[in-house]
Tab-separated table of C-alpha atoms and ligand atoms in Angstrom:
chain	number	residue	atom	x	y	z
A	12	UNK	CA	-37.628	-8.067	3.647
A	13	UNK	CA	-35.135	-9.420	1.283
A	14	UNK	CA	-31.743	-10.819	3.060
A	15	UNK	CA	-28.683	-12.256	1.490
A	16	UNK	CA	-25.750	-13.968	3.555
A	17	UNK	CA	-22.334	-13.985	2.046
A	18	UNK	CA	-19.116	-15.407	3.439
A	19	UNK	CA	-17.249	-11.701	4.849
A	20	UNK	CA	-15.865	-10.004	1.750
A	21	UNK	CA	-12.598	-8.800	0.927
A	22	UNK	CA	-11.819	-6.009	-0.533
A	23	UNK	CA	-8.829	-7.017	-3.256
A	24	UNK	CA	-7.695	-2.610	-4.308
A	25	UNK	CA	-7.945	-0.136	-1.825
A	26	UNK	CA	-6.184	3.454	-0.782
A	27	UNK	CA	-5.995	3.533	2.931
A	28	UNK	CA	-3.760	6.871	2.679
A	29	UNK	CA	-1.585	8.003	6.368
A	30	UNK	CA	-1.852	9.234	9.277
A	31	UNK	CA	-5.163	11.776	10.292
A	32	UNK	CA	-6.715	10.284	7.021
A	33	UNK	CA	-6.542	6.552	8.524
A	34	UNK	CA	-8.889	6.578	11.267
A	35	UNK	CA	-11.487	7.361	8.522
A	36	UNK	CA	-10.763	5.047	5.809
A	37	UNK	CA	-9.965	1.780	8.114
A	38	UNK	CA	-13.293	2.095	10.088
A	39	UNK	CA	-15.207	2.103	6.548
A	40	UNK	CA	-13.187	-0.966	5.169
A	41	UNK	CA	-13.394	-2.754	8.369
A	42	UNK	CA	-16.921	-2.372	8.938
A	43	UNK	CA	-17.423	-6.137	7.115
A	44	UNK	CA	-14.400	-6.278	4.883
A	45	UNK	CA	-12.267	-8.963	6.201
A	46	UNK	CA	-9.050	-8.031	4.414
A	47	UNK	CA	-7.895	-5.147	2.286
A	48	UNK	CA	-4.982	-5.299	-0.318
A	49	UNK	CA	-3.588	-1.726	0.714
A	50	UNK	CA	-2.180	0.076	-2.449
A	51	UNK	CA	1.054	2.002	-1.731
A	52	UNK	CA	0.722	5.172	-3.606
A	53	UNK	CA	1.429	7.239	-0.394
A	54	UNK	CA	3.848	10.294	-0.916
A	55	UNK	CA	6.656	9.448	-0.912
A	56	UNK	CA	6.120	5.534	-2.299
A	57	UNK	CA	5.923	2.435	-0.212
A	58	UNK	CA	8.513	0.938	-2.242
A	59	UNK	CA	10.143	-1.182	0.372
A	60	UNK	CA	9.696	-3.483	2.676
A	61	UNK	CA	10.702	-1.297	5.878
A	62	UNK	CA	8.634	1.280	4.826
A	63	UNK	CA	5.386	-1.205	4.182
A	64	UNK	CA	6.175	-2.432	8.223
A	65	UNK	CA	5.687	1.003	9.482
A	66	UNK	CA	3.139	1.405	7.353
A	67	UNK	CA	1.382	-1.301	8.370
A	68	UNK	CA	1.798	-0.886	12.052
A	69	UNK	CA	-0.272	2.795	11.621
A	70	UNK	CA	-2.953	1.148	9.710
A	71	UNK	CA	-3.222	-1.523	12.587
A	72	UNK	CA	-2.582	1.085	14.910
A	73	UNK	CA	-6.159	3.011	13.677
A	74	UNK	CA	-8.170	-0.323	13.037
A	75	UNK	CA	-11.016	-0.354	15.788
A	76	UNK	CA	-11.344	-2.395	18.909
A	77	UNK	CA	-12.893	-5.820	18.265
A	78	UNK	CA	-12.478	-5.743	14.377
A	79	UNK	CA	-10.712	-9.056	13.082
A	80	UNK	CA	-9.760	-6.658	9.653
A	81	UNK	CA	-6.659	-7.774	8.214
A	82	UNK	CA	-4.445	-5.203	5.930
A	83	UNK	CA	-2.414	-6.630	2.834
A	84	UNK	CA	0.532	-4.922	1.873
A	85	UNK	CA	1.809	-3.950	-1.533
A	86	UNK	CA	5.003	-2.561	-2.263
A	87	UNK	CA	5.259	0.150	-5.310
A	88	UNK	CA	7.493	-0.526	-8.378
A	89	UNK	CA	9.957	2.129	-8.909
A	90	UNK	CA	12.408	2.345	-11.802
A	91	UNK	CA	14.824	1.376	-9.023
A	92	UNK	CA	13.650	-1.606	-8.003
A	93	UNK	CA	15.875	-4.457	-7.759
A	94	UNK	CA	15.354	-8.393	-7.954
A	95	UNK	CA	16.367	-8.898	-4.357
A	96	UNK	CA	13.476	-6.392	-3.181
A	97	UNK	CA	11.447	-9.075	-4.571
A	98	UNK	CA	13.037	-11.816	-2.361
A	99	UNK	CA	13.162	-9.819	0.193
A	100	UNK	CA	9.318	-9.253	0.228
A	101	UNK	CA	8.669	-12.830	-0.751
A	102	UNK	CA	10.420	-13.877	2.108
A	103	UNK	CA	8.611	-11.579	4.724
A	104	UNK	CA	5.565	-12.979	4.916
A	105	UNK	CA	3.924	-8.911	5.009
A	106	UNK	CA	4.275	-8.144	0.801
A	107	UNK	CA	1.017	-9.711	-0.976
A	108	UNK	CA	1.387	-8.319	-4.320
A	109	UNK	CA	3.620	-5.427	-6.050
A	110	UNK	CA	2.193	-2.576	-7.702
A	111	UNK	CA	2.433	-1.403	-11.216
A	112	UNK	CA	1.715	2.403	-12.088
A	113	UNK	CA	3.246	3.541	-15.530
A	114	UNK	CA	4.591	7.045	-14.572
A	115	UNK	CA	1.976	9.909	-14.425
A	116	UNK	CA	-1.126	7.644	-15.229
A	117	UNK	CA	-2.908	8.906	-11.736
A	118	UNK	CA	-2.372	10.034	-8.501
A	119	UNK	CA	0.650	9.801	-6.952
A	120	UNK	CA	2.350	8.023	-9.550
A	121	UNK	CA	5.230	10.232	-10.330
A	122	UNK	CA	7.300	7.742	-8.765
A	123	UNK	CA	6.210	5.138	-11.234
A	124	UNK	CA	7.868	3.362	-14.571
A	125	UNK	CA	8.877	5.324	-17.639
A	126	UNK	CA	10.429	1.998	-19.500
A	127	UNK	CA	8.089	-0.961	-18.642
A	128	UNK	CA	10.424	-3.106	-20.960
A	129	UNK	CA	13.253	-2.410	-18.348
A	130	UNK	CA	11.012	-4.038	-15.673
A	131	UNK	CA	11.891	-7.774	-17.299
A	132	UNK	CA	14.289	-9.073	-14.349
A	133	UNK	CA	11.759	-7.644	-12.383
A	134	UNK	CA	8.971	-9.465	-13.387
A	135	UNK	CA	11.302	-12.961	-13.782
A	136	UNK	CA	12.197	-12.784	-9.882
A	137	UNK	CA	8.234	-12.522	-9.139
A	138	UNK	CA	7.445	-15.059	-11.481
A	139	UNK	CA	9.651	-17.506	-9.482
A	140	UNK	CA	8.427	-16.371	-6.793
A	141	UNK	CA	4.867	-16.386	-7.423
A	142	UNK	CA	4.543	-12.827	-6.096
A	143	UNK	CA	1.391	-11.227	-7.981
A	144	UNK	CA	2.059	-7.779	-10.108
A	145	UNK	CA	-1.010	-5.428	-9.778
A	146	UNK	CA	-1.321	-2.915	-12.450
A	147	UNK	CA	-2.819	0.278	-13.305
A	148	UNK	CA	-3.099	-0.630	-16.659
A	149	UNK	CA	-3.312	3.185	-18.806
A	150	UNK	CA	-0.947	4.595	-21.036
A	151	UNK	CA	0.191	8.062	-20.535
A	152	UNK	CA	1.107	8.807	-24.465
A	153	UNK	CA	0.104	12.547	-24.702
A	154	UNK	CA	-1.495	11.524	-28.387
A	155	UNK	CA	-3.695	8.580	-27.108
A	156	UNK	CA	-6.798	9.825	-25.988
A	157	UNK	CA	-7.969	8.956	-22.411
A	158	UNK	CA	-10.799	6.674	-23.267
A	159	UNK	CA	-8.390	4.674	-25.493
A	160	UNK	CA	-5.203	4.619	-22.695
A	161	UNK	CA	-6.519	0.826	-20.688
A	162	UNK	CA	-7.335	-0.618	-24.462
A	163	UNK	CA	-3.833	0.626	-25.593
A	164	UNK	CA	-2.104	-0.420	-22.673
A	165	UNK	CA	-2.961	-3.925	-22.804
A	166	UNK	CA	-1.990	-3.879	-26.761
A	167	UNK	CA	1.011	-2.733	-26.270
A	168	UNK	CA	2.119	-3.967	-22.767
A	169	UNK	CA	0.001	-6.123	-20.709
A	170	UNK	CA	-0.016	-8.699	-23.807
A	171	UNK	CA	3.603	-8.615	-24.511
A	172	UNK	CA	4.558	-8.822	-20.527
A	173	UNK	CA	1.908	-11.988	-20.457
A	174	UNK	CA	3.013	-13.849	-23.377
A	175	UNK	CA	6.623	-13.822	-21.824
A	176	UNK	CA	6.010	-14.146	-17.914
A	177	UNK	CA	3.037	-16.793	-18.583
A	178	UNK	CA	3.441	-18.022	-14.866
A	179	UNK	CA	3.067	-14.260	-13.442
A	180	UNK	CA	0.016	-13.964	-11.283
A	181	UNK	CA	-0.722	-10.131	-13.094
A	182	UNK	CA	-4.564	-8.619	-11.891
A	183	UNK	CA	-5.373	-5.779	-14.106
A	184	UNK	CA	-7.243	-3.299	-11.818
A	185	UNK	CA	-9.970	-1.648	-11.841
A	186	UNK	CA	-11.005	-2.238	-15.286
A	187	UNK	CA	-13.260	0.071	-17.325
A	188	UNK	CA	-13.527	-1.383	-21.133
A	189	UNK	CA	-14.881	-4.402	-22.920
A	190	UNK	CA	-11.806	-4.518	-24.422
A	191	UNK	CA	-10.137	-5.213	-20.337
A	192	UNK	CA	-13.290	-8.114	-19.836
A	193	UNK	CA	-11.619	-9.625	-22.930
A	194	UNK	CA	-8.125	-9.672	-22.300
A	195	UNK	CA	-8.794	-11.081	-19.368
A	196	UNK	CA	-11.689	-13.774	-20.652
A	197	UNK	CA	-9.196	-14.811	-23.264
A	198	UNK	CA	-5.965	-14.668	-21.044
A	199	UNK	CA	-4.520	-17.866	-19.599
A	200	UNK	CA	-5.596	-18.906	-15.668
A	201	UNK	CA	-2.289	-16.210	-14.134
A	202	UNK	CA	-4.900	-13.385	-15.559
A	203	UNK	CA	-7.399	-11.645	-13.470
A	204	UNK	CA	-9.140	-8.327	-12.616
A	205	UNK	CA	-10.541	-6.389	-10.264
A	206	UNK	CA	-14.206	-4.139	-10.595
A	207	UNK	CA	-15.132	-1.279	-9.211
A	208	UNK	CA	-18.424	-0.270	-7.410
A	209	UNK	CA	-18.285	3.090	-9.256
A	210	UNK	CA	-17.620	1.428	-12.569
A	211	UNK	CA	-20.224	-0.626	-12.564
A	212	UNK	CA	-23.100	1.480	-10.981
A	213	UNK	CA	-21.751	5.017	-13.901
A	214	UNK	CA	-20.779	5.396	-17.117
A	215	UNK	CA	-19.157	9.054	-17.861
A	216	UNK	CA	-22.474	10.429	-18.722
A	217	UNK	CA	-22.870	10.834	-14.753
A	218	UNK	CA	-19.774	12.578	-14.748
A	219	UNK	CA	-20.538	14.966	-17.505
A	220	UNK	CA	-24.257	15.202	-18.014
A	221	UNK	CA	-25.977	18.043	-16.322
A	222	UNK	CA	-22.581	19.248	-15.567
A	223	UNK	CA	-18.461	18.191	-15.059
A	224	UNK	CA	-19.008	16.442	-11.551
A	225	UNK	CA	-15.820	15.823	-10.047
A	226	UNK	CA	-17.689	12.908	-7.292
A	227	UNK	CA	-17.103	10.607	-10.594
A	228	UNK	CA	-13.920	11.568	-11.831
A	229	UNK	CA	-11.279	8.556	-11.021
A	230	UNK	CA	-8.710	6.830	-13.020
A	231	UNK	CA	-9.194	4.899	-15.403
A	232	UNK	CA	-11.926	7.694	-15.996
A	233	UNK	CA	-15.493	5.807	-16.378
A	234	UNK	CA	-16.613	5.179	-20.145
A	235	UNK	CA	-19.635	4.532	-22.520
A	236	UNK	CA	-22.115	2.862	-20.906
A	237	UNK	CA	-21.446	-0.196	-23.375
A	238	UNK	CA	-18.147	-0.499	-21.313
A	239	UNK	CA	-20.151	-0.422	-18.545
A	240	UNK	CA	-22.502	-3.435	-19.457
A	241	UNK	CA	-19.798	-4.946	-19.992
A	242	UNK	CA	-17.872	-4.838	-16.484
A	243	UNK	CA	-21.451	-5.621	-15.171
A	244	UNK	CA	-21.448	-8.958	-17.559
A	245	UNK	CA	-18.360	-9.921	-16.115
A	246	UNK	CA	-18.697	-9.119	-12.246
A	247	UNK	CA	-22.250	-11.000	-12.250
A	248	UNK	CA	-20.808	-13.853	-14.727
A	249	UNK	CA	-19.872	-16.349	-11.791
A	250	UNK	CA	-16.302	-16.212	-13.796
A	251	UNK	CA	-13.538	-16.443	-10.680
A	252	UNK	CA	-11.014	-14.280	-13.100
A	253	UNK	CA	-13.057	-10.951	-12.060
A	254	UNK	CA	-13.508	-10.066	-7.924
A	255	UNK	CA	-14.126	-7.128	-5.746
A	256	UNK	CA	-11.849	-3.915	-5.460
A	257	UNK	CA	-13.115	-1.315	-4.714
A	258	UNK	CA	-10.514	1.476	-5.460
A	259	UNK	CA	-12.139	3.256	-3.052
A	260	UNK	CA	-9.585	6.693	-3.479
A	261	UNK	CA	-10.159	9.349	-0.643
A	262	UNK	CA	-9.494	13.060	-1.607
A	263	UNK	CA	-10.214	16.123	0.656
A	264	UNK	CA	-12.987	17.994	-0.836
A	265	UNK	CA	-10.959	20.984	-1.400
A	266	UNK	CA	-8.705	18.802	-3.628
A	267	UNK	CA	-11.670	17.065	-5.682
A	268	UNK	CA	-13.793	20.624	-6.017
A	269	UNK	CA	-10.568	22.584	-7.317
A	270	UNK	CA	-10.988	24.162	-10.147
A	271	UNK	CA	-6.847	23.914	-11.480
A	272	UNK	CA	-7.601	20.486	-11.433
A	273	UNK	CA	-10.137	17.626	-9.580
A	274	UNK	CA	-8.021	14.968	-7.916
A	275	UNK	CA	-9.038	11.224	-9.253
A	276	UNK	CA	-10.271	8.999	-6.798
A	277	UNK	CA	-13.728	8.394	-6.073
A	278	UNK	CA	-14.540	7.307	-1.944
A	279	UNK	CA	-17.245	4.129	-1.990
A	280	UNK	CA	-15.813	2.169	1.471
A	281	UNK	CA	-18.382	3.547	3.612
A	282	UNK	CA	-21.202	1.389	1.157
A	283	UNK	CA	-19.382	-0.763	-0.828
A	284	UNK	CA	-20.648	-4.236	-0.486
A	285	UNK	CA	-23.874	-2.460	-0.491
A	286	UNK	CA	-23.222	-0.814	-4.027
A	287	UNK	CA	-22.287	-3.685	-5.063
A	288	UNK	CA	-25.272	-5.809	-3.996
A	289	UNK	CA	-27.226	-3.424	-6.040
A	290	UNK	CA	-25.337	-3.908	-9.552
A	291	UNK	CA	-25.821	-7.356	-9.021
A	292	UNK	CA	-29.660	-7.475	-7.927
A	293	UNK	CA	-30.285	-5.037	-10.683
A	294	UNK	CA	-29.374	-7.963	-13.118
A	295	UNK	CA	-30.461	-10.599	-10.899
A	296	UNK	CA	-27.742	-12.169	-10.438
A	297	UNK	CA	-27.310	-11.406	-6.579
A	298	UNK	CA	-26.382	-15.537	-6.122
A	299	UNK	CA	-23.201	-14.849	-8.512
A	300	UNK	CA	-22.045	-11.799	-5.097
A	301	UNK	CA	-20.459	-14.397	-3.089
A	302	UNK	CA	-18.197	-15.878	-5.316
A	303	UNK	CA	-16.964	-12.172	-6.682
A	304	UNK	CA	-17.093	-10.768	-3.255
A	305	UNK	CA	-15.606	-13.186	-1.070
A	306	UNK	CA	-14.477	-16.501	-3.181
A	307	UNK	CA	-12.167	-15.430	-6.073
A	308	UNK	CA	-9.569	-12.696	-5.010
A	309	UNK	CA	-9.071	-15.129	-2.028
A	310	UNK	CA	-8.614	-17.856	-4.110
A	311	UNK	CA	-6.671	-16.211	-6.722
A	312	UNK	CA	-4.249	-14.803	-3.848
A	313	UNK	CA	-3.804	-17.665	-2.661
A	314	UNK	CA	-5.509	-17.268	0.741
A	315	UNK	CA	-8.154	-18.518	2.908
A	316	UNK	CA	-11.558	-17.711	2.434
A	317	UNK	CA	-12.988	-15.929	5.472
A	318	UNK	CA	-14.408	-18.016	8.435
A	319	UNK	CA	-17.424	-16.045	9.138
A	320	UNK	CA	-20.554	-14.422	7.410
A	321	UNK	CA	-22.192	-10.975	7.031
A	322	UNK	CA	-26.235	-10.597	6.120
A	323	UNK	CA	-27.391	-7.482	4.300
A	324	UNK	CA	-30.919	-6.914	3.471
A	325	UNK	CA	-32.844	-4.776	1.217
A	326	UNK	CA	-33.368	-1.735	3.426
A	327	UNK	CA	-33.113	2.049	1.839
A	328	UNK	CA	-30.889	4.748	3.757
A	329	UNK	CA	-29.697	8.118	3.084
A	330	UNK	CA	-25.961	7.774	2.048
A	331	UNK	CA	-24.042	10.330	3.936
A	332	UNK	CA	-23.657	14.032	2.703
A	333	UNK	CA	-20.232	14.051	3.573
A	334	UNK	CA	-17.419	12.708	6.016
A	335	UNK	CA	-15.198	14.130	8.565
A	336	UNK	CA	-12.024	13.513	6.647
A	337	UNK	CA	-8.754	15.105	8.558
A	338	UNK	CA	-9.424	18.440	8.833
A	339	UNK	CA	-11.156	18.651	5.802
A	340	UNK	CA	-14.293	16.940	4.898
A	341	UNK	CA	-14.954	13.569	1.764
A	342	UNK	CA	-17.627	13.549	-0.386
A	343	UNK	CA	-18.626	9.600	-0.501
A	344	UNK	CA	-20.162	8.528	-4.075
A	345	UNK	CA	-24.303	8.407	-3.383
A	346	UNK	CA	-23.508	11.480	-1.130
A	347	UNK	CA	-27.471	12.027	0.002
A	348	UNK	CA	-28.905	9.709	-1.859
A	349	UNK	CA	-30.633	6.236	-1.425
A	350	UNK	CA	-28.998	3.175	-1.183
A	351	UNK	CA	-31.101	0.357	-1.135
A	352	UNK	CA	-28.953	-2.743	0.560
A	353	UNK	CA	-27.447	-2.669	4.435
A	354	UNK	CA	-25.114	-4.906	6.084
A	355	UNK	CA	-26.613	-6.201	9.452
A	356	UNK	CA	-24.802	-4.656	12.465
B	4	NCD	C1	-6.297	6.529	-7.004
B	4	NCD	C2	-5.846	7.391	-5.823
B	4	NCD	O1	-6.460	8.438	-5.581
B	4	NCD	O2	-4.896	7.018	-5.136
B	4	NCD	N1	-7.116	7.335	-7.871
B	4	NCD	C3	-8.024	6.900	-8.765
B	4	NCD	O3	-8.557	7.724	-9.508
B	4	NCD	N2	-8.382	5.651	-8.847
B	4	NCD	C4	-5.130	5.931	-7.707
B	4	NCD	C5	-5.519	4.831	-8.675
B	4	NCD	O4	-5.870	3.733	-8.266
B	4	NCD	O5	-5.472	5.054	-9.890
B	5	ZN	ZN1	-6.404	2.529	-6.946
C-alpha cells in the first residue's frame, strides 16, 4: 500500500457557519487540519472585532476533546468600515486577514462593497499594517456573463487595487480560470491564491451533464475543463503563490435541492486532504502536496508551519451519502462514491 506523510495541513478558506451547524463542520476540519482561516460571511457579518471574539469562542467551544485545531479569524469588509477597525484588529492578535466580497457576488454577501474604489483608505491602513485582504474576486455586472465575472474582476479591480497597494498581502480565493493562475503567476511576491478541491477534481460539465446537479454548484461557478487544467497546473506546480482552501461551503439540503434557487457552496471538509491527494497523484505530482498543503499559506501568512505530521495511504472508501447537518441533513461532494486516499487515524 501506497503511504504519503505530510507536515499537518492547513486549511487557508473555510465556512465554519454558527451555532447547531458548528459541531459538524469543526469535527471535519479538525480531523487533520491544523488551522482554518474562518470566513465571516455569517448573517448578520462578522465585521468587527467583538463580534469575531464571540465568534470564536463558539467555534472553540464545539472543537473536540484532544484536537490541537486552531481557528483564524477574518473580519468582513462592509461599506462602513473604518481605518481604525483595521488597527484595532491588527492590534488584537485574533484578526488574520479581512475579507473582500463585492456586494451580491455569493452567499451572504449582501453586506458587501458596492464602490470598491471607496475602499482606498481601507486598503492603505492594511497595507501598513501588513494585514492580508482576501477576496472573492467576481463581478456582479448584470451584462457580464458568469463565466467571464473572476476574469473581469481582476481587469478591472484586482489589477488596479495591486498596482497601487503593491505592499498589500491580497490572496485571490478560490480561483477558477487560467486567466486567475496568470494574474497571480505574473503578479509581484504580495499576490497569492487559494484552490479548491472541487475545482480541481470538476469542470461544469459535472454540474450540467446528465442533468443541473446542484452538489457542484458554488461560487465562482466551476468552468471549462481548460480552466480546470489549469488550476491543476498550478496547485501541483511546487509554485508557493497557490495553497490549500478548501471553501468547503455547508448548505442544508433543503436549501441546495430548492428549486427557486440552489444555494452555492459545495461541502468537501469531511475528505479534503484526501481529494486533494488524488488531483495531485492523478498528475503525479503527489511530492509537490506538502508544500501546497502545509508549506505556503503558512508561509505566506506569516505563521509557523505545523509541528507534527499526518500519513494517508491509498485505501478506497465509500464517501458518505449524507451528514447529519442541524436538523437537516449535507450532501458532501463524492456523496457514495469512492475515494481512493485516507488519512491514518
Ligand atoms: C460560500 C458560502 O456558501 O458561504 N459559497 C460558495 O459558493 N463558495 C461563499 C463563497 O465563498 O463564495
Ligand atoms: Zn468561501
Amino acid at each position: 500500500m501506497r503511504n504519503i506523510t505530510l507536515t499537518r495541513p492547513d486549511d487557508w478558506h473555510v465556512h465554519l457557519r454558527d451555532d447547531e451547524y458548528l459541531r459538524r463542520t469543526i469535527t471535519d476540519s479538525a480531523r487533520y487540519f491544523g488551522r482554518a482561516i474562518v470566513m465571516p460571511n455569517l448573517v448578520p457579518a462578522i465585521d468587527n472585532v467583538q463580534a469575531a471574539t464571540e465568534y470564536h469562542q463558539r467555534i472553540v467551544a464545539n472543537i473536540p476533546d484532544g484536537s490541537a485545531f486552531k481557528p483564524l479569524m477574518t473580519l468582513y469588509i462592509t461599506q462602513n468600515t473604518r481605518p481604525e477597525t483595521i488597527i484595532e484588529a491588527s492590534e488584537s492578535g485574533l484578526i488574520h486577514a479581512f475579507k473582500l466580497y463585492p456586494a451580491g457576488a455569493t452567499t451572504n454577501s449582501e453586506a458587501g462593497i458596492e464602490a470598491i474604489e471607496s475602499l482606498y483608505p481601507i486598503f492603505e491602513t492594511m497595507q501598513k499594517a501588513n494585514m492580508p485582504l482576501c477576496v472573492h474576486g467576481e463581478v456582479t455586472t448584470e451584462t457580464v456573463d458568469i463565466y467571464d465575472r473572476e476574469a473581469v474582476f481582476i481587469e478591472s479591480y484586482l489589477k488596479p487595487v495591486c498596482a497601487a497597494f503593491p505592499a498589500l498581502k491580497v490572496i485571490l480565493e478560490h480561483i477558477t480560470t487560467s486567466e486567475a493562475v496568470d494574474f497571480v503567476l505574473k503578479a509581484n511576491d504580495q499576490v497569492a491564491a487559494t484552490i479548491t478541491a472541487h475545482h480541481l477534481l470538476f469542470n461544469r460539465n459535472h454540474m450540467l451533464v446528465g442533468g443541473l446537479k446542484p452538489l457542484y454548484y458554488c461560487l465562482p461557478v466551476l468552468k471549462r475543463n481548460i480552466h480546470q487544467n489549469a488550476l491543476i497546473k498550478a496547485a501541483t506546480s511546487g509554485n508557493s503563490k497557490f495553497f490549500l482552501g478548501t471553501d468547503s461551503a455547508p448548505h442544508p439540503k433543503s436549501a441546495k435541492e430548492n428549486a427557486c434557487g440552489c444555494a452555492a457552496g459545495s461541502y468537501t471538509a469531511h475528505a479534503a486532504i484526501e481529494l486533494y491527494a488524488e488531483v495531485f497523484d492523478k498528475v503525479n505530482a503527489l511530492d509537490k502536496l506538502e508544500g501546497f498543503s502545509s508549506f505556503f499559506g503558512a508561509d505566506f501568512y506569516g505563521l509557523p508551519r505545523n509541528p507534527d505530521r499526518i500519513t494517508l495511504s491509498q485505501e478506497s472508501w465509500s464517501g458518505p451519502d449524507r451528514l447529519q447537518f442541524g436538523n437537516d441533513w449535507l450532501i458532501p461532494i463524492r456523496n457514495g462514491e469512492t475515494i481512493t486516499w485516507k488519512v491514518k487515524p
